[in-house]
Amino acid sequence: MKIDFKKVKVIEVDGINHYDYPEYCDAYISEANYNGKPVTDEQLDEINDNDQFRYESVWEFIND
């Protein structure tokens, strides 16, 4: 499966522990939409496997 990350809208991030700042290595995307529809568990796993996207999403989630 190929994810177009421009179509991913992160809804929820879990596992944020501020003692882990700035890495937030335990944080993960727990809910997202892809192209306007909720993602499957398989898609969510693939989204979380992209370390750069997950890291940027955690920072955006914290700062919103």
Steps between C-alpha positions, in 0.01 A plus 500: 500500500630845410390788724483852358580689818357822357158334533544401867324710764614409851211505748658364818848434635561287811804408704626858542726512803660839555789348693591355160539848346608570226504148350153384609605151396198336670245720322294354218211596276193324637235641267515652154303553182627421153342690215211589733433147628613328823812293450513124550729343759731396217519857367556634852793261546653616173449867591671446836786317331598826330716645779530849350125537441420366848750736665371805311141400576575473873647852500203639307258327738677641807510852359138520384 
